[in-house]
Coordinates of C-alpha atoms and ligand atoms in Angstrom, one line a residue:
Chain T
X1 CA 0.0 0.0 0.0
X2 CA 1.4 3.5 -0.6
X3 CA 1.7 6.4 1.6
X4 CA -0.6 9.4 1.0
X5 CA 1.7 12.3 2.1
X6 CA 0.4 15.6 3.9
X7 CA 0.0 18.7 1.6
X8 CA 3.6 20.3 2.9
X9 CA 5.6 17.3 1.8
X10 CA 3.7 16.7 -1.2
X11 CA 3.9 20.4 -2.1
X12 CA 7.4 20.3 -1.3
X13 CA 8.8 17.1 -2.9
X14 CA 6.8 18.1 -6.3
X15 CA 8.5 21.6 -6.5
X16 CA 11.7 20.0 -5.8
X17 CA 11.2 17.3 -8.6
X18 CA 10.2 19.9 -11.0
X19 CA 13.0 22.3 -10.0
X20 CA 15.4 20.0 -11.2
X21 CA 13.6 18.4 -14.3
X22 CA 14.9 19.6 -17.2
X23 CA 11.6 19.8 -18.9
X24 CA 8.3 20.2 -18.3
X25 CA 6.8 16.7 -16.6
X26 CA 3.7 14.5 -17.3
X27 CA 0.6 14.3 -14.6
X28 CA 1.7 10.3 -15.6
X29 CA 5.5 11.4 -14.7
X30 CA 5.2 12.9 -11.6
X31 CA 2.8 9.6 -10.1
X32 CA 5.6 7.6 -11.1
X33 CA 8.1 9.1 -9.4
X34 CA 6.0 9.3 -6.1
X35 CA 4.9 5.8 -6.5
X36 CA 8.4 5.1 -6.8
X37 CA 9.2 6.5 -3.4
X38 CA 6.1 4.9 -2.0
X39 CA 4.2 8.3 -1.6
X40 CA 0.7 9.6 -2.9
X41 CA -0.4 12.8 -3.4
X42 CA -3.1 14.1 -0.8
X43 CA -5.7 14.2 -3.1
X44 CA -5.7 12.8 -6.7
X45 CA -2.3 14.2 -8.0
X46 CA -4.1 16.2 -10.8
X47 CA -6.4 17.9 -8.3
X48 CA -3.3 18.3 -5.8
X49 CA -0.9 19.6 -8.7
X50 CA -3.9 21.9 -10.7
X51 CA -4.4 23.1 -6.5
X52 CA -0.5 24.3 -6.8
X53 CA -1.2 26.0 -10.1
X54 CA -4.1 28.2 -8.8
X55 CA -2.0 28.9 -6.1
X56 CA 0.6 30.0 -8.5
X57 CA 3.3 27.8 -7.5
X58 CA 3.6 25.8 -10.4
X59 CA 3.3 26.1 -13.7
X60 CA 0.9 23.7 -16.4
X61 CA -1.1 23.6 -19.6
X62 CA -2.6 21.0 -21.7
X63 CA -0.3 19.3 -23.8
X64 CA -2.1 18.0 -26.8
X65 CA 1.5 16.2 -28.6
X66 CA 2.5 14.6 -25.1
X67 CA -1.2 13.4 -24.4
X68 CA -2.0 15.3 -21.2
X69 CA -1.2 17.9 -18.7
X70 CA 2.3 19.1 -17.9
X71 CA 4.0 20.8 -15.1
X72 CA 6.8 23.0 -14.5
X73 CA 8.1 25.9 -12.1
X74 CA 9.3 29.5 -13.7
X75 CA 13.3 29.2 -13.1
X76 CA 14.7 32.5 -11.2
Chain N
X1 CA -47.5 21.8 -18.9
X2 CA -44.1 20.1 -17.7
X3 CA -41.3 22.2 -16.9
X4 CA -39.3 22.1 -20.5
X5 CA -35.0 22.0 -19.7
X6 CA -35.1 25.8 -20.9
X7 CA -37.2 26.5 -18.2
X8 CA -35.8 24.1 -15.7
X9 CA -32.2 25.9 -16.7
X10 CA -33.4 29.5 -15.9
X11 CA -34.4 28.0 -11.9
X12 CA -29.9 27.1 -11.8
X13 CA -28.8 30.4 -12.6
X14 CA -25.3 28.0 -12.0
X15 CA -26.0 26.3 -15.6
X16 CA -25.1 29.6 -17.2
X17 CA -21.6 29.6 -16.4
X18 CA -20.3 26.2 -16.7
X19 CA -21.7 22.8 -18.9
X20 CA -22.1 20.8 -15.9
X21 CA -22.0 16.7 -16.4
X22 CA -21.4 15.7 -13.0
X23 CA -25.0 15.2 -12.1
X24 CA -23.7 11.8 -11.1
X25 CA -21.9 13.0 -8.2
X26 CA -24.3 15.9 -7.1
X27 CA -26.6 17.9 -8.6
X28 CA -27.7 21.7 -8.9
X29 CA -30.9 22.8 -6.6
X30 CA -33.1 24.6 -8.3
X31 CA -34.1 27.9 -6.9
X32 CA -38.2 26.8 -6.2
X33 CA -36.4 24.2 -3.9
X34 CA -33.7 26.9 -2.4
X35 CA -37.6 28.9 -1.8
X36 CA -38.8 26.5 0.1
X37 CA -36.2 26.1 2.3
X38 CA -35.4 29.7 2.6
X39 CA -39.5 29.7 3.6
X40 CA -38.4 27.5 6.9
X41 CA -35.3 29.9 7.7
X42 CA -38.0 33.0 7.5
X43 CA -41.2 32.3 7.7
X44 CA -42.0 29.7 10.6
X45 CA -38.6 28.2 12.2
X46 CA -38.8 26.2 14.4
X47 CA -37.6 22.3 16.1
X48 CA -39.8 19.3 15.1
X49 CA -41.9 17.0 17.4
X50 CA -40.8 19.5 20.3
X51 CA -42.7 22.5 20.8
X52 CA -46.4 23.1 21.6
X53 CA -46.4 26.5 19.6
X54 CA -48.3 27.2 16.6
X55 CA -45.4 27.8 14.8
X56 CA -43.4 24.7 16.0
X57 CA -46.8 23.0 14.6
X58 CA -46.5 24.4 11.2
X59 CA -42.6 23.1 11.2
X60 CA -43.6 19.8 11.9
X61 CA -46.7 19.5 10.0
X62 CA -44.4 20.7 6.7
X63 CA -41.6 18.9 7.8
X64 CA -44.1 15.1 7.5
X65 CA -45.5 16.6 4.5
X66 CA -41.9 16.7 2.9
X67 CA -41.6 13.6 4.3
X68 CA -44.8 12.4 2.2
X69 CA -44.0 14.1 -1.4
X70 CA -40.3 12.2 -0.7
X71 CA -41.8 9.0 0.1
X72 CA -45.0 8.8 -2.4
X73 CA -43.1 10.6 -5.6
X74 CA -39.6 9.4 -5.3
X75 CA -40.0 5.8 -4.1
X76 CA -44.2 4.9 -4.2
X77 CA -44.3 4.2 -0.4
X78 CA -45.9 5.4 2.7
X79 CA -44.5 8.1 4.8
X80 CA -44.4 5.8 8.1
X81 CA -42.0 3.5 6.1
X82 CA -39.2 6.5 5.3
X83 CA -36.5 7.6 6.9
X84 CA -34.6 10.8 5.9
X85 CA -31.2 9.8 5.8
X86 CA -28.0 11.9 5.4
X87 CA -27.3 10.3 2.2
X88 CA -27.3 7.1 0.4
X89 CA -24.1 5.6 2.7
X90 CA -26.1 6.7 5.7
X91 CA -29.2 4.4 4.7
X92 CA -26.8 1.9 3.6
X93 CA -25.0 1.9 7.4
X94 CA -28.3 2.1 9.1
X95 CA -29.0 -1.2 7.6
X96 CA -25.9 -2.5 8.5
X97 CA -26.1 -1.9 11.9
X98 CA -29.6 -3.2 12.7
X99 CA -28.5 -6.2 10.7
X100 CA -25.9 -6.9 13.3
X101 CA -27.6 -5.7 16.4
X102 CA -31.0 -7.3 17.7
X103 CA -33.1 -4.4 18.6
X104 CA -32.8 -3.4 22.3
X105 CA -36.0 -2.0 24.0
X106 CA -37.8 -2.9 27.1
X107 CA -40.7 -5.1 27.3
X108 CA -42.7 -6.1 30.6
X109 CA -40.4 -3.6 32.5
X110 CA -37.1 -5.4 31.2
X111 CA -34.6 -3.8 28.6
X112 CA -34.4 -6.7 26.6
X113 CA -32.7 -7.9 23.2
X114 CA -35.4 -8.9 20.9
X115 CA -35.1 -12.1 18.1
X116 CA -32.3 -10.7 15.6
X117 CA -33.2 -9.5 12.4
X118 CA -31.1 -12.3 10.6
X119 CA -29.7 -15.3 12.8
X120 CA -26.2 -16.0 11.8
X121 CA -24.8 -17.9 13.8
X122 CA -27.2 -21.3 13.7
X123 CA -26.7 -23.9 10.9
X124 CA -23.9 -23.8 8.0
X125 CA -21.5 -20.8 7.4
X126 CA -23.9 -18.1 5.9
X127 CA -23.2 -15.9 3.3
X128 CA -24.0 -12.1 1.8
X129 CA -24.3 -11.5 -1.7
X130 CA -22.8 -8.2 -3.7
X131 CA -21.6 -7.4 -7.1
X132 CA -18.7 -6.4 -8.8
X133 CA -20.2 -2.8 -10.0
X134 CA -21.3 -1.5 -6.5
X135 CA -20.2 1.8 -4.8
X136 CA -18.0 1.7 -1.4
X137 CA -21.0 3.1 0.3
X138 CA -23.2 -0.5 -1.2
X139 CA -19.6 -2.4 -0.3
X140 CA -18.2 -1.6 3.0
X141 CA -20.9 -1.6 5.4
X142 CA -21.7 -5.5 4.1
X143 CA -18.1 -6.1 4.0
X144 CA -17.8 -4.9 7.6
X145 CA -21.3 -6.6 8.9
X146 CA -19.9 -9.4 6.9
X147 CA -16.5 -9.8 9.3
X148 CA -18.4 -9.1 12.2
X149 CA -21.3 -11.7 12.2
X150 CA -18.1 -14.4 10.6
X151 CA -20.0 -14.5 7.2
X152 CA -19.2 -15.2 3.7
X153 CA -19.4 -12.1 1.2
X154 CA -19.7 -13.0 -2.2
X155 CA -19.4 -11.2 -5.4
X156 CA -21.5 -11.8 -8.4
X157 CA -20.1 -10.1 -11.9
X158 CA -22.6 -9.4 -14.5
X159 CA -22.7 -12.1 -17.3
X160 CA -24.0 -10.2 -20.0
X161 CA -23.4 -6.2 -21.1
X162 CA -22.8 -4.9 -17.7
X163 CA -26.4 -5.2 -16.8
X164 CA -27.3 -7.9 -13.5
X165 CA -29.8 -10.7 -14.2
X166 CA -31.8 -12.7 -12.2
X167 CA -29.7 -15.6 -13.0
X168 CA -26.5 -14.2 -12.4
X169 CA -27.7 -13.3 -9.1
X170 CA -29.6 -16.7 -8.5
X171 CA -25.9 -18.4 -9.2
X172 CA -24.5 -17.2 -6.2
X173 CA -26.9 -17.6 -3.8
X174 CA -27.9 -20.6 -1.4
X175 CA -30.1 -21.8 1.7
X176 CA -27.3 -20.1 3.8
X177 CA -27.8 -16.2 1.8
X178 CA -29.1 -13.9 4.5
X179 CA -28.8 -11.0 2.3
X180 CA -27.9 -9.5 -1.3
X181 CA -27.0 -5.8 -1.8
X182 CA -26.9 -4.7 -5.2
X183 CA -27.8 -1.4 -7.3
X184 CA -30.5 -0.2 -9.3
X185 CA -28.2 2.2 -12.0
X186 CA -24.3 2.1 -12.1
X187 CA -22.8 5.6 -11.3
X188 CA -19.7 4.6 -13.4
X189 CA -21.5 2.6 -16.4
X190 CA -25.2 3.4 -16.4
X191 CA -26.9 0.1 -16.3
X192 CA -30.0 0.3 -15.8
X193 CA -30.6 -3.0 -14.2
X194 CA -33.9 -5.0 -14.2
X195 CA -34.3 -4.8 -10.2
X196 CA -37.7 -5.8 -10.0
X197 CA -36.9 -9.2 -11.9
X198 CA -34.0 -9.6 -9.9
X199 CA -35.8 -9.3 -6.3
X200 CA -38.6 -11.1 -7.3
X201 CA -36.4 -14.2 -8.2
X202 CA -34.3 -14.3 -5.5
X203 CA -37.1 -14.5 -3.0
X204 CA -39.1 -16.7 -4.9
X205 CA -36.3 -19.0 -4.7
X206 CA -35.6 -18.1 -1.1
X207 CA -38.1 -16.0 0.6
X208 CA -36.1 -15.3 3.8
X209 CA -33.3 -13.3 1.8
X210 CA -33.7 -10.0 2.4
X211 CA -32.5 -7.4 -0.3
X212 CA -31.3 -3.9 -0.2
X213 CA -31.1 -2.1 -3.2
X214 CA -28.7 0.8 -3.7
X215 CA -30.9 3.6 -5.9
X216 CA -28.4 6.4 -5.2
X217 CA -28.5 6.6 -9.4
X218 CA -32.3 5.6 -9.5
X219 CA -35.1 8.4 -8.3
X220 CA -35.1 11.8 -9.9
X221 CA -33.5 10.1 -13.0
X222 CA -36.0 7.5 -13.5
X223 CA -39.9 6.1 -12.1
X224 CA -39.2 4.3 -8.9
X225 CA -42.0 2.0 -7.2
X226 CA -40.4 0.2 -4.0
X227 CA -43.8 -1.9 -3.5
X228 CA -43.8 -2.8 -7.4
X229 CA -39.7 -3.9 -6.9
X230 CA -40.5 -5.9 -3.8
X231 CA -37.1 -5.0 -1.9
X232 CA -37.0 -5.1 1.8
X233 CA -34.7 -1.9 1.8
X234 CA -34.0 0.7 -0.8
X235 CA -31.6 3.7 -0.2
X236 CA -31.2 7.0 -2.4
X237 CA -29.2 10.2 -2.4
X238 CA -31.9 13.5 -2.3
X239 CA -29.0 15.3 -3.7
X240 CA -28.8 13.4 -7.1
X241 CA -31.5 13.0 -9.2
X242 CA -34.5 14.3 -6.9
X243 CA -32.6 18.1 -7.2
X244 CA -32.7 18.2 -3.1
X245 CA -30.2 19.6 -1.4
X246 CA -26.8 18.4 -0.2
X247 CA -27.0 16.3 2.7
X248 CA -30.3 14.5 2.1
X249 CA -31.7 11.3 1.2
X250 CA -33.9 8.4 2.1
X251 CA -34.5 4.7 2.6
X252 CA -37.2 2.4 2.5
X253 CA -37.8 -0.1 4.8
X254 CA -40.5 -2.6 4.2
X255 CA -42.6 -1.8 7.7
X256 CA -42.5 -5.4 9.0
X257 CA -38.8 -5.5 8.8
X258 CA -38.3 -1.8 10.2
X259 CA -40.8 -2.8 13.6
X260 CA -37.7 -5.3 14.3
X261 CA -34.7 -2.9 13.6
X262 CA -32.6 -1.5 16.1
X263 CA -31.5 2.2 15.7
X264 CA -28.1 3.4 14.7
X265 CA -28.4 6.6 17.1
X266 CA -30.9 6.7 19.7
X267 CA -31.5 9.7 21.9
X268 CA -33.9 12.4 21.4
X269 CA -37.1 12.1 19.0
X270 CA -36.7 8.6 18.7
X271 CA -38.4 6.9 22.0
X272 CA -41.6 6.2 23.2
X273 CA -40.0 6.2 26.8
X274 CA -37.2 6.6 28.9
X275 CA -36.1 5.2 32.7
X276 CA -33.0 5.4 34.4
X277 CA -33.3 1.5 34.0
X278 CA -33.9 1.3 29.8
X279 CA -36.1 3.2 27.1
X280 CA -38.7 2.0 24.6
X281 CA -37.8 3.0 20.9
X282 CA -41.1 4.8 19.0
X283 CA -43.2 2.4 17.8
X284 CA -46.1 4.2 15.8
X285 CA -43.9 4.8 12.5
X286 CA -41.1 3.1 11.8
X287 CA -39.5 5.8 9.5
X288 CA -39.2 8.1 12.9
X289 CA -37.5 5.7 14.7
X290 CA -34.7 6.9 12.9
X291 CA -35.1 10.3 13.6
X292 CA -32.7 10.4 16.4
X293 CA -31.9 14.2 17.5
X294 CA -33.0 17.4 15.4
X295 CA -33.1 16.6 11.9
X296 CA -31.9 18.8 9.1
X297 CA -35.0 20.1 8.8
X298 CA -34.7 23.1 6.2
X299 CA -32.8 20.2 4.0
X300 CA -35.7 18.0 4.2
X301 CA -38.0 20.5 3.3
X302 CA -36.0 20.9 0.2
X303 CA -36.1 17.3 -0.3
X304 CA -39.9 17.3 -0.1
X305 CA -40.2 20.2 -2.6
X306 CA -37.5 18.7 -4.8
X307 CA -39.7 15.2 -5.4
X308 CA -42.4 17.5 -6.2
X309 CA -40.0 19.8 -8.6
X310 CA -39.1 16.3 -10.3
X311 CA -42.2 14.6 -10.1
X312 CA -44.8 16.8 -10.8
X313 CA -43.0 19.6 -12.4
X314 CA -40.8 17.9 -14.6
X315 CA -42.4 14.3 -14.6
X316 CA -39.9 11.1 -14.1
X317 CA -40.3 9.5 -17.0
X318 CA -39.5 12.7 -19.2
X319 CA -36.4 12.9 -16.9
X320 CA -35.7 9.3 -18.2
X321 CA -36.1 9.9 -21.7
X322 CA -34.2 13.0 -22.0
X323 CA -31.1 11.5 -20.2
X324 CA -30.9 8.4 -22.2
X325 CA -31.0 10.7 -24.9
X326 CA -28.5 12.7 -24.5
X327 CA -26.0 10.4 -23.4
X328 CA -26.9 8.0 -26.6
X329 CA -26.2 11.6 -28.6
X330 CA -23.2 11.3 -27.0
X331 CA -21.9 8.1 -27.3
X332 CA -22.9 8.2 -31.0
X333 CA -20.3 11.5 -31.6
X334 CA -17.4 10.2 -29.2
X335 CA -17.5 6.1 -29.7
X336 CA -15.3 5.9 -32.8
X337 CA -13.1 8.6 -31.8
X338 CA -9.4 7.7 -32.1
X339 CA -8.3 5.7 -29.0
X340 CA -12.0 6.5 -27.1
X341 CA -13.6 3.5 -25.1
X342 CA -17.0 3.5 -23.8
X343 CA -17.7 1.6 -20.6
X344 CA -21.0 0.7 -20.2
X345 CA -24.1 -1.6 -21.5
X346 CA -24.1 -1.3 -25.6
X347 CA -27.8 -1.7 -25.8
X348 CA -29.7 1.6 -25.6
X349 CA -32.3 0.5 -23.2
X350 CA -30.2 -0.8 -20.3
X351 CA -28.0 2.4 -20.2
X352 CA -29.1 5.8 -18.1
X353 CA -27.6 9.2 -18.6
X354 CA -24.1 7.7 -17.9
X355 CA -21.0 7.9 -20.2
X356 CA -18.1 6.8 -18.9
X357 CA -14.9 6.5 -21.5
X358 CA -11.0 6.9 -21.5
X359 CA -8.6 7.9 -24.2
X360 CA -5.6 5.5 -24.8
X361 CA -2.6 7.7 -23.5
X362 CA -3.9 9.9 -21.5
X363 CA -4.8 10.1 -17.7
X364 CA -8.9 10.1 -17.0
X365 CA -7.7 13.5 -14.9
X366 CA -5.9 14.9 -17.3
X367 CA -8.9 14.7 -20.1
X368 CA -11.1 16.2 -16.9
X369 CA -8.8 18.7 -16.2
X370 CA -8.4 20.0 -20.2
X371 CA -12.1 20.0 -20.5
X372 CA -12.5 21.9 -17.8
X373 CA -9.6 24.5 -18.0
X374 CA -10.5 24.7 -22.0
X375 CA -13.9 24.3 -22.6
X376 CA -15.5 24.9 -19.1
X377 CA -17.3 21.3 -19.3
X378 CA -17.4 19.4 -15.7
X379 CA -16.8 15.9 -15.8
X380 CA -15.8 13.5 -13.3
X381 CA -12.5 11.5 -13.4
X382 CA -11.2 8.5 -11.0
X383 CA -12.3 5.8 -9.7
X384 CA -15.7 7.4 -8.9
X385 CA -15.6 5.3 -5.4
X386 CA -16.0 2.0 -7.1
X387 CA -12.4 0.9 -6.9
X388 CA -13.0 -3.0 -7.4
X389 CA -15.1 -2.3 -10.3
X390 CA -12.7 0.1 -11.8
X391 CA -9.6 -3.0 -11.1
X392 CA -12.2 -5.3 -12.5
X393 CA -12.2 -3.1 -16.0
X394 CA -8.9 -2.5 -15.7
X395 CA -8.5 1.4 -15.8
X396 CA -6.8 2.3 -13.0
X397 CA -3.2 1.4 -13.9
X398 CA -3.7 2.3 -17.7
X399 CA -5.8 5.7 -17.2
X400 CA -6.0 6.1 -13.3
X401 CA -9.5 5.5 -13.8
X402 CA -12.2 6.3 -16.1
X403 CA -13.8 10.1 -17.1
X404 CA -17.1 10.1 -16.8
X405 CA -20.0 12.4 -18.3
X406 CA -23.3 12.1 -16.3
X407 CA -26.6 13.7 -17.5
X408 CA -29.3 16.2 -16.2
X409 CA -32.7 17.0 -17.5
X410 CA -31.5 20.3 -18.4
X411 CA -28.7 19.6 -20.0
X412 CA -28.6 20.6 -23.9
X413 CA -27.6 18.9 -26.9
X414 CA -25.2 21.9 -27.7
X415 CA -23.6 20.5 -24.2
X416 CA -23.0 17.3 -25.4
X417 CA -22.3 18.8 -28.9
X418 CA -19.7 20.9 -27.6
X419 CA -18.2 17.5 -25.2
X420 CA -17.9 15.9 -28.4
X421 CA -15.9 18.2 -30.3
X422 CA -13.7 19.1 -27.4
X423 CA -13.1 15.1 -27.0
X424 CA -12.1 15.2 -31.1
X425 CA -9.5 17.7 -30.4
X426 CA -8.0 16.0 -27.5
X427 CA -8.0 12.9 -30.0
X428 CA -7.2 14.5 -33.1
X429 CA -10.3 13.0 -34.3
Ligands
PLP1 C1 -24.4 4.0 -7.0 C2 -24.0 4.9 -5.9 N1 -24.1 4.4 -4.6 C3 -23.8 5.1 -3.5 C4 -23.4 6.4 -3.6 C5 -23.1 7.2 -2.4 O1 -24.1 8.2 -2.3 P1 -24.0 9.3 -1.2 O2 -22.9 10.2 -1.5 O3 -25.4 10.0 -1.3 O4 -23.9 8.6 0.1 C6 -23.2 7.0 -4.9 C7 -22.7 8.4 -5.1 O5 -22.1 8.7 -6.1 C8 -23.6 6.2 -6.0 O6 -23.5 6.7 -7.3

């Protein structure tokens, strides 16, 4: 069974994933990786990661070519 | 003259701003139904069954009289056998519980335990019957009653086009079935299943079973008759189909099983008398017995309006016709889009309002999300709290689950029209 993290270290282990990605990732990317680390988003991780993006904290849009949302943060 | 959708969509000023097709999770109230509750708030509030006031009297005559329009319009029964219920998992538990607890009340001057409900414990191991399609609200309270009592549950899967037949459900029964739960329309694949032919032939077969049917999916969207069906139990959400308001619903019980139930909550409202020794539960009308504390009583009175609104109003079976309608309109623009698969029964007459599909590629959330963000269309994507079902099918590892489009009365055909061509771009179809 996997973990479902709180918000603060979902919120903070997703930032830090897309901080270093070199390019934008997948809703399907970002499960991966948290599966792969045992952990679950709070809530479904598209309603947890759109949450960030209304927050402004992140970055996505639709990406028709990659077949699905994708997520990124604005580099300083 | 019935209300048309037009005229239905100018009482949800909400409709104007957003294509909403997630009536299958909850649905807009309509502002006659906010009216009537707003009535309660302003015009004679006041606590049920308690006060000796006029106003208090007009409180709780309404408050039975919503009570009636629920009972007769949305399920064909008699007040005395309905109980307001939070929701449809709150009728499901409240069956649960008085299935496992022999009803406690005190007779000749002794709090005694009365015959239980369903003897489990004499004779062979016994057993309950589900199915493979049913909500976790129509799945864990029988899979915890189930652990409790040391029964069997079993799980029938439909044979035949996602719709439950007698047959299927006579296979997995025996002599030792004490109880089957199964539901009256699929919230993930519409099936509209035959319920009637179902009850009837499992206690024809064996009388003793008793059956509680799940119609969380069933009144507001379609005719209901509880009598007709012939179900000892049957539970729906008010804030579904019927239009109520959030945090409302009902349940059936057949009167001869409800005088031997034992309450979930006892306290207030719900007792004939109380000692320092015992108490005697209410005995005049079993849907009261139920009624344990002050009811949401401005919520009820919006249920009662709301079977009114839908039955009278609108009219049931115009409800029916127009949902199987549009989601035939849609399945007929969106079933050979590239990569698109429909869940659900193929023929037209054993499907509701209910289109559920995924896209090969993409996440179920990630097609919700994009319709929303791009076209303003509200779906539902997930598992849509069936997760055995949704293993079952298969889509949670490919898609994360399915997306689902769910059908109102007053939805349009330029919805679904607009759903369609928002799915062809996502496909490139
Ligand atoms: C078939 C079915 N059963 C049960 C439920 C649970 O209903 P409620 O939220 O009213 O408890 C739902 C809700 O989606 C449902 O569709």
């Amino acid at each position: 069974m996997t973990r479902v993290m709180s918000d603060e270290e979902a919120e903070e282990y997703i930032l830090a994933m897309l901080r270093e990605a070199r390019e934008p990732l997948l809703t399907r990317e970002i499960e991966e990786r948290m599966h792969r680390m045992d952990g679950q988003c709070p809530d479904s991780s598209v309603r947890f990661l759109n949450r960030l993006r209304l927050q402004g904290k992140i970055k996505g849009k639709l990406s028709i070519e990659r077949r699905g949302w994708i997520w990124w943060v604005e580099r300083e | 003259m019935p209300l048309t959708p037009e005229q239905v969509r100018e009482h949800i000023p909400f409709l104007e701003k957003y294509v909403y097709l997630d009536n299958g999770a909850t649905t807009p109230v309509p502002l006659p139904v906010q009216e009537a509750m707003s009535a309660y708030y302003n015009e004679y509030l006041a606590n049920v069954e308690r006060g000796a006031y006029s106003v208090a009297h007009e409180a709780h005559e309404r408050f039975e009289r919503a009570r009636e329009n629920a009972a007769k319009l949305l399920l064909g029964c008699e007040p005395g056998e309905f109980v307001f219920t939070r929701n449809l998992t709150h009728a499901s538990n409240i069956v649960a519980y008085a299935l496992e607890h022999p009803l406690l009340t005190t007779k000749d001057g002794t709090f005694t335990l009365s015959e239980p409900l369903v003897d489990w414990k004499s004779g062979g191991k016994k057993n309950i019957v589900g199915t493979m399609l049913e909500h976790h609200s129509n799945t864990m309270p029988w899979l915890r009653l189930a652990h409790h009592v040391g029964a069997e549950y079993r799980v029938v899967r439909p044979s035949n086009d996602m719709v439950l037949s007698p047959d299927d459900l006579l296979e997995a029964v025996d002599g030792n079935t004490r109880f089957v739960a199964f539901q009256h329309v699929s919230n993930v694949l519409g099936s509209i299943h035959p319920v009637r032919e179902i009850t009837r032939a499992l206690k024809e077969a064996y009388p003793d079973i008793m059956v509680f049917i799940d119609g969380s999916q069933g009144p507001g969207h379609l005719p209901v008759d509880v009598k007709d069906i012939g179900c000892d139990f049957y539970g729906f959400s008010g804030h579904k189909g019927p239009l109520g308001p959030q945090g409302t619903g009902g349940l059936y019980i057949r009167k001869e099983v409800g005088e031997r139930m034992d309450p979930m909550e006892v306290g207030g409202g719900m007792m004939a008398d109380v000692t320092l020794e015992g108490y005697t539960v209410r005995t005049d009308a079993v849907g009261r017995r139920f009624d344990a504390g002050t009811p949401n009583i401005p919520g009820m009175i919006g249920l009662g309006r709301a079977a009114e609104y839908v039955a009278k109003d609108i009219g049931m079976d115009r409800i029916d016709e127009r949902e199987r309608h549009l989601a035939q309109r849609l399945i007929g623009r969106i079933k050979d889009l590239p990569g698109v698969k429909i869940y659900g029964p193929e023929n037209p007459e054993h499907r509701g309002g209910v289109v559920t599909f995924t896209i090969e590629g993409w996440l179920c959330h990630d097609v919700s999300n994009a319709l929303d963000d791009g076209w303003r269309i509200l779906t539902r994507s997930g598992h849509h709290c069936c997760l055995p079902l949704a293993r079952w099918l298969g889509t949670i590892d490919r898609y994360g689950g399915t997306t689902r489009a769910s059908m109102g009365y007053y939805n349009m055909e330029r919805e679904v029209d607009l759903l369609a061509e928002a799915l062809e771009s996502l496909t490139g179809g």
